[in-house]
């Protein structure tokens, strides 16, 4: 079955430490991959998408097709990075529609301590 | 375990008609979010409710309105439908945990709206 896995429910680091939020997917095709972030009681926001290869707020994510992973990384975590992070593959060939199928992972709560 | 339920699953309407989409959050969840996902696009936030009050508003057209009822289910009302409204509308729910934040979102499967 096609799915996305974020193995860590909670991730706690100190300010200035590197952080990596893991995401593994299992899709037969080549999904577009996104990372979404939700800060405390705010709307879900798009953090980055792999096709644009942009670095937003210091975060990067590289698609590793061999490992089917799309881990989110930041070299120096900041306290304001504390939030819930969702990995979300968009499989344009699934869902039976032209919309594709967007699946959100279980999410990882990142807490950055001062 | 109960999940977020959306109805209907599919909806076909004609231009200028109205549509009502429903979202039933996970029991005891007090917050509901609505998103619109166009073909091949990422979701766009429309509106959210917390404890039956609008808590945030995104790119929701004036033709759309929404509310959260006493049982915490939410309805998205869409009037004067346009072709461009064809999209997947999905909602998410969460349980507010006060100042701690970081409530986990649970997503519904979405309502696929086609406007002809």
mmCIF file of C-alpha atoms in Angstrom:
data_model
loop_
_atom_site.group_PDB
_atom_site.id
_atom_site.type_symbol
_atom_site.label_atom_id
_atom_site.label_comp_id
_atom_site.label_asym_id
_atom_site.label_seq_id
_atom_site.Cartn_x
_atom_site.Cartn_y
_atom_site.Cartn_z
ATOM 1 C CA UNK A 1 0.000 0.000 0.000
ATOM 2 C CA UNK A 2 1.151 3.470 -0.748
ATOM 3 C CA UNK A 3 1.937 5.389 2.386
ATOM 4 C CA UNK A 4 4.191 7.899 4.035
ATOM 5 C CA UNK A 5 5.947 7.342 7.326
ATOM 6 C CA UNK A 6 7.289 9.869 9.765
ATOM 7 C CA UNK A 7 8.886 7.584 12.314
ATOM 8 C CA UNK A 8 9.414 10.199 15.008
ATOM 9 C CA UNK A 9 6.356 11.540 16.794
ATOM 10 C CA UNK A 10 8.469 13.844 18.927
ATOM 11 C CA UNK A 11 11.856 15.386 18.299
ATOM 12 C CA UNK A 12 13.551 17.554 20.867
ATOM 13 C CA UNK A 13 16.751 19.488 20.255
ATOM 14 C CA UNK A 14 18.601 22.430 21.712
ATOM 15 C CA UNK A 15 18.878 25.762 19.955
ATOM 16 C CA UNK A 16 21.723 25.775 17.503
ATOM 17 C CA UNK A 17 21.799 22.030 17.101
ATOM 18 C CA UNK A 18 21.202 20.367 13.751
ATOM 19 C CA UNK A 19 17.805 18.847 13.186
ATOM 20 C CA UNK A 20 16.550 16.195 10.807
ATOM 21 C CA UNK A 21 12.910 15.179 10.523
ATOM 22 C CA UNK A 22 12.551 11.890 8.762
ATOM 23 C CA UNK A 23 10.060 11.029 6.082
ATOM 24 C CA UNK A 24 9.891 7.825 4.082
ATOM 25 C CA UNK A 25 7.388 7.165 1.368
ATOM 26 C CA UNK A 26 6.306 4.136 -0.573
ATOM 27 C CA UNK A 27 4.816 5.096 -3.890
ATOM 28 C CA UNK A 28 5.073 3.239 -7.129
ATOM 29 C CA UNK A 29 5.304 6.395 -9.169
ATOM 30 C CA UNK A 30 7.232 9.572 -8.659
ATOM 31 C CA UNK A 31 5.282 11.701 -6.261
ATOM 32 C CA UNK A 32 5.789 15.341 -5.741
ATOM 33 C CA UNK A 33 6.860 15.825 -2.179
ATOM 34 C CA UNK A 34 6.068 18.613 0.212
ATOM 35 C CA UNK A 35 6.793 19.525 3.762
ATOM 36 C CA UNK A 36 4.109 21.411 5.667
ATOM 37 C CA UNK A 37 4.477 23.136 8.999
ATOM 38 C CA UNK A 38 1.886 24.095 11.534
ATOM 39 C CA UNK A 39 2.891 26.537 14.228
ATOM 40 C CA UNK A 40 0.921 26.610 17.419
ATOM 41 C CA UNK A 41 -2.776 26.913 16.566
ATOM 42 C CA UNK A 42 -2.106 28.390 13.172
ATOM 43 C CA UNK A 43 -2.982 27.224 9.726
ATOM 44 C CA UNK A 44 -1.046 24.582 7.912
ATOM 45 C CA UNK A 45 1.624 26.255 5.799
ATOM 46 C CA UNK A 46 3.656 24.951 2.931
ATOM 47 C CA UNK A 47 7.285 24.866 3.987
ATOM 48 C CA UNK A 48 8.893 23.561 0.850
ATOM 49 C CA UNK A 49 8.413 21.316 -2.156
ATOM 50 C CA UNK A 50 11.106 19.175 -3.639
ATOM 51 C CA UNK A 51 10.633 20.290 -7.240
ATOM 52 C CA UNK A 52 11.539 23.889 -6.462
ATOM 53 C CA UNK A 53 14.573 22.921 -4.374
ATOM 54 C CA UNK A 54 14.174 26.154 -2.427
ATOM 55 C CA UNK A 55 15.474 26.582 1.064
ATOM 56 C CA UNK A 56 12.862 28.174 3.276
ATOM 57 C CA UNK A 57 13.651 29.361 6.788
ATOM 58 C CA UNK A 58 16.927 27.503 6.535
ATOM 59 C CA UNK A 59 15.254 24.148 5.918
ATOM 60 C CA UNK A 60 16.184 21.875 3.060
ATOM 61 C CA UNK A 61 14.963 18.492 1.939
ATOM 62 C CA UNK A 62 16.496 16.226 -0.644
ATOM 63 C CA UNK A 63 14.585 13.516 -2.411
ATOM 64 C CA UNK A 64 16.438 10.224 -2.190
ATOM 65 C CA UNK A 65 14.749 7.863 -4.607
ATOM 66 C CA UNK A 66 16.986 4.981 -3.635
ATOM 67 C CA UNK A 67 15.953 5.207 -0.016
ATOM 68 C CA UNK A 68 12.511 6.618 -0.859
ATOM 69 C CA UNK A 69 13.123 9.336 1.676
ATOM 70 C CA UNK A 70 12.534 13.061 1.852
ATOM 71 C CA UNK A 71 14.062 14.057 5.150
ATOM 72 C CA UNK A 72 13.807 17.672 6.295
ATOM 73 C CA UNK A 73 17.009 19.190 7.601
ATOM 74 C CA UNK A 74 18.232 22.360 9.181
ATOM 75 C CA UNK A 75 21.819 22.870 10.335
ATOM 76 C CA UNK A 76 21.048 25.187 13.256
ATOM 77 C CA UNK A 77 17.628 24.935 14.894
ATOM 78 C CA UNK A 78 15.943 28.014 16.304
ATOM 79 C CA UNK A 79 13.332 28.229 19.032
ATOM 80 C CA UNK A 80 10.807 29.572 16.538
ATOM 81 C CA UNK A 81 11.139 26.338 14.588
ATOM 82 C CA UNK A 82 9.129 24.574 17.279
ATOM 83 C CA UNK A 83 6.058 23.312 15.478
ATOM 84 C CA UNK A 84 4.362 20.296 13.968
ATOM 85 C CA UNK A 85 5.845 19.169 10.668
ATOM 86 C CA UNK A 86 4.047 17.042 8.086
ATOM 87 C CA UNK A 87 5.543 15.243 5.159
ATOM 88 C CA UNK A 88 3.082 15.057 2.293
ATOM 89 C CA UNK A 89 3.559 13.276 -1.008
ATOM 90 C CA UNK A 90 1.268 14.260 -3.834
ATOM 91 C CA UNK A 91 0.795 11.378 -6.208
ATOM 92 C CA UNK A 92 -0.598 12.866 -9.384
ATOM 93 C CA UNK A 93 -1.261 9.437 -10.824
ATOM 94 C CA UNK A 94 -3.420 8.239 -7.948
ATOM 95 C CA UNK A 95 -6.841 9.114 -6.689
ATOM 96 C CA UNK A 96 -8.511 8.511 -10.001
ATOM 97 C CA UNK A 97 -8.744 12.206 -10.681
ATOM 98 C CA UNK A 98 -6.641 14.972 -12.100
ATOM 99 C CA UNK A 99 -6.142 16.241 -8.573
ATOM 100 C CA UNK A 100 -3.939 13.370 -7.595
ATOM 101 C CA UNK A 101 -3.841 12.189 -4.049
ATOM 102 C CA UNK A 102 -2.256 14.137 -1.257
ATOM 103 C CA UNK A 103 -1.390 12.101 1.788
ATOM 104 C CA UNK A 104 -0.177 13.619 5.006
ATOM 105 C CA UNK A 105 2.180 11.767 7.296
ATOM 106 C CA UNK A 106 1.473 11.381 10.969
ATOM 107 C CA UNK A 107 3.485 14.459 11.755
ATOM 108 C CA UNK A 108 6.499 15.133 13.934
ATOM 109 C CA UNK A 109 6.427 17.608 16.789
ATOM 110 C CA UNK A 110 9.672 19.498 16.891
ATOM 111 C CA UNK A 111 10.581 21.235 20.117
ATOM 112 C CA UNK A 112 13.632 23.464 20.184
ATOM 113 C CA UNK A 113 14.858 24.264 23.663
ATOM 114 C CA UNK A 114 16.753 27.467 24.490
ATOM 115 C CA UNK B 1 -10.970 4.634 15.763
ATOM 116 C CA UNK B 2 -13.214 7.301 14.336
ATOM 117 C CA UNK B 3 -11.635 9.584 11.799
ATOM 118 C CA UNK B 4 -12.599 12.857 10.206
ATOM 119 C CA UNK B 5 -15.634 12.249 8.035
ATOM 120 C CA UNK B 6 -16.552 14.366 5.079
ATOM 121 C CA UNK B 7 -19.661 14.205 2.993
ATOM 122 C CA UNK B 8 -20.417 13.882 0.250
ATOM 123 C CA UNK B 9 -17.454 12.084 -1.237
ATOM 124 C CA UNK B 10 -18.176 13.395 -4.706
ATOM 125 C CA UNK B 11 -20.383 16.240 -5.829
ATOM 126 C CA UNK B 12 -21.248 17.418 -9.302
ATOM 127 C CA UNK B 13 -22.834 20.808 -9.760
ATOM 128 C CA UNK B 14 -23.476 23.239 -12.560
ATOM 129 C CA UNK B 15 -22.358 26.825 -12.751
ATOM 130 C CA UNK B 16 -24.256 29.230 -10.541
ATOM 131 C CA UNK B 17 -25.592 26.446 -8.366
ATOM 132 C CA UNK B 18 -24.915 26.134 -4.640
ATOM 133 C CA UNK B 19 -23.197 23.386 -2.724
ATOM 134 C CA UNK B 20 -22.821 22.454 0.920
ATOM 135 C CA UNK B 21 -19.943 20.360 2.128
ATOM 136 C CA UNK B 22 -19.905 18.809 5.556
ATOM 137 C CA UNK B 23 -17.103 17.875 7.876
ATOM 138 C CA UNK B 24 -17.476 15.803 11.007
ATOM 139 C CA UNK B 25 -14.357 16.056 13.166
ATOM 140 C CA UNK B 26 -13.003 13.389 15.407
ATOM 141 C CA UNK B 27 -15.097 13.265 18.596
ATOM 142 C CA UNK B 28 -14.052 15.884 21.143
ATOM 143 C CA UNK B 29 -11.953 17.775 18.622
ATOM 144 C CA UNK B 30 -12.773 21.464 18.879
ATOM 145 C CA UNK B 31 -10.966 22.898 15.867
ATOM 146 C CA UNK B 32 -11.754 22.442 12.191
ATOM 147 C CA UNK B 33 -9.788 23.639 9.177
ATOM 148 C CA UNK B 34 -10.975 23.778 5.560
ATOM 149 C CA UNK B 35 -8.619 23.491 2.590
ATOM 150 C CA UNK B 36 -9.101 23.674 -1.155
ATOM 151 C CA UNK B 37 -6.856 21.668 -3.435
ATOM 152 C CA UNK B 38 -7.034 22.447 -7.116
ATOM 153 C CA UNK B 39 -5.877 20.026 -9.811
ATOM 154 C CA UNK B 40 -2.231 19.242 -9.301
ATOM 155 C CA UNK B 41 -1.863 21.974 -6.704
ATOM 156 C CA UNK B 42 -1.084 21.998 -3.050
ATOM 157 C CA UNK B 43 -3.849 22.759 -0.589
ATOM 158 C CA UNK B 44 -4.889 26.321 0.006
ATOM 159 C CA UNK B 45 -6.195 27.242 3.404
ATOM 160 C CA UNK B 46 -9.731 28.587 3.388
ATOM 161 C CA UNK B 47 -10.964 29.048 6.943
ATOM 162 C CA UNK B 48 -10.817 27.554 10.418
ATOM 163 C CA UNK B 49 -12.999 27.415 13.484
ATOM 164 C CA UNK B 50 -12.244 26.947 17.141
ATOM 165 C CA UNK B 51 -15.027 26.351 19.607
ATOM 166 C CA UNK B 52 -17.618 27.368 17.019
ATOM 167 C CA UNK B 53 -15.971 30.712 16.355
ATOM 168 C CA UNK B 54 -13.998 31.599 13.270
ATOM 169 C CA UNK B 55 -10.354 31.493 14.282
ATOM 170 C CA UNK B 56 -8.560 32.223 11.023
ATOM 171 C CA UNK B 57 -9.429 33.134 7.479
ATOM 172 C CA UNK B 58 -7.479 32.456 4.346
ATOM 173 C CA UNK B 59 -8.209 32.758 0.662
ATOM 174 C CA UNK B 60 -11.886 32.014 0.909
ATOM 175 C CA UNK B 61 -14.027 33.727 -1.730
ATOM 176 C CA UNK B 62 -16.886 35.929 -0.615
ATOM 177 C CA UNK B 63 -19.238 33.459 -2.302
ATOM 178 C CA UNK B 64 -18.259 30.894 0.287
ATOM 179 C CA UNK B 65 -19.257 30.822 3.907
ATOM 180 C CA UNK B 66 -18.713 28.346 6.666
ATOM 181 C CA UNK B 67 -19.681 27.708 10.220
ATOM 182 C CA UNK B 68 -19.101 25.299 13.045
ATOM 183 C CA UNK B 69 -22.096 23.968 14.900
ATOM 184 C CA UNK B 70 -22.683 23.082 18.520
ATOM 185 C CA UNK B 71 -21.723 19.457 17.856
ATOM 186 C CA UNK B 72 -18.475 20.770 16.310
ATOM 187 C CA UNK B 73 -19.250 19.616 12.817
ATOM 188 C CA UNK B 74 -18.646 22.221 10.167
ATOM 189 C CA UNK B 75 -20.289 23.088 6.875
ATOM 190 C CA UNK B 76 -18.819 24.925 3.939
ATOM 191 C CA UNK B 77 -21.469 26.664 1.868
ATOM 192 C CA UNK B 78 -20.604 27.618 -1.659
ATOM 193 C CA UNK B 79 -22.851 29.757 -3.811
ATOM 194 C CA UNK B 80 -22.772 30.944 -7.420
ATOM 195 C CA UNK B 81 -20.412 28.137 -8.259
ATOM 196 C CA UNK B 82 -17.833 28.753 -10.932
ATOM 197 C CA UNK B 83 -15.844 26.325 -13.043
ATOM 198 C CA UNK B 84 -12.736 27.276 -11.116
ATOM 199 C CA UNK B 85 -14.289 26.033 -7.909
ATOM 200 C CA UNK B 86 -13.759 22.473 -9.101
ATOM 201 C CA UNK B 87 -11.347 21.064 -6.579
ATOM 202 C CA UNK B 88 -10.849 18.684 -3.730
ATOM 203 C CA UNK B 89 -12.059 20.199 -0.489
ATOM 204 C CA UNK B 90 -10.825 18.576 2.616
ATOM 205 C CA UNK B 91 -11.029 19.414 6.242
ATOM 206 C CA UNK B 92 -8.869 18.632 9.195
ATOM 207 C CA UNK B 93 -9.630 18.608 12.878
ATOM 208 C CA UNK B 94 -7.585 18.914 16.011
ATOM 209 C CA UNK B 95 -7.984 19.175 19.731
ATOM 210 C CA UNK B 96 -6.685 22.387 21.160
ATOM 211 C CA UNK B 97 -4.382 21.886 24.083
ATOM 212 C CA UNK B 98 -4.102 25.451 25.196
ATOM 213 C CA UNK B 99 -0.870 27.366 25.198
ATOM 214 C CA UNK B 100 1.225 24.304 24.505
ATOM 215 C CA UNK B 101 0.090 24.294 20.936
ATOM 216 C CA UNK B 102 1.350 21.745 18.417
ATOM 217 C CA UNK B 103 -1.981 20.033 18.143
ATOM 218 C CA UNK B 104 -1.899 17.180 15.691
ATOM 219 C CA UNK B 105 -4.093 17.504 12.644
ATOM 220 C CA UNK B 106 -6.254 14.677 11.435
ATOM 221 C CA UNK B 107 -7.342 14.925 7.827
ATOM 222 C CA UNK B 108 -10.534 13.844 6.146
ATOM 223 C CA UNK B 109 -10.551 12.153 2.745
ATOM 224 C CA UNK B 110 -12.037 15.182 1.088
ATOM 225 C CA UNK B 111 -15.021 16.053 -1.044
ATOM 226 C CA UNK B 112 -14.355 16.158 -4.752
ATOM 227 C CA UNK B 113 -16.404 18.942 -6.288
ATOM 228 C CA UNK B 114 -16.847 19.160 -10.015
ATOM 229 C CA UNK B 115 -18.529 22.213 -11.466
ATOM 230 C CA UNK B 116 -19.759 21.743 -15.019
#
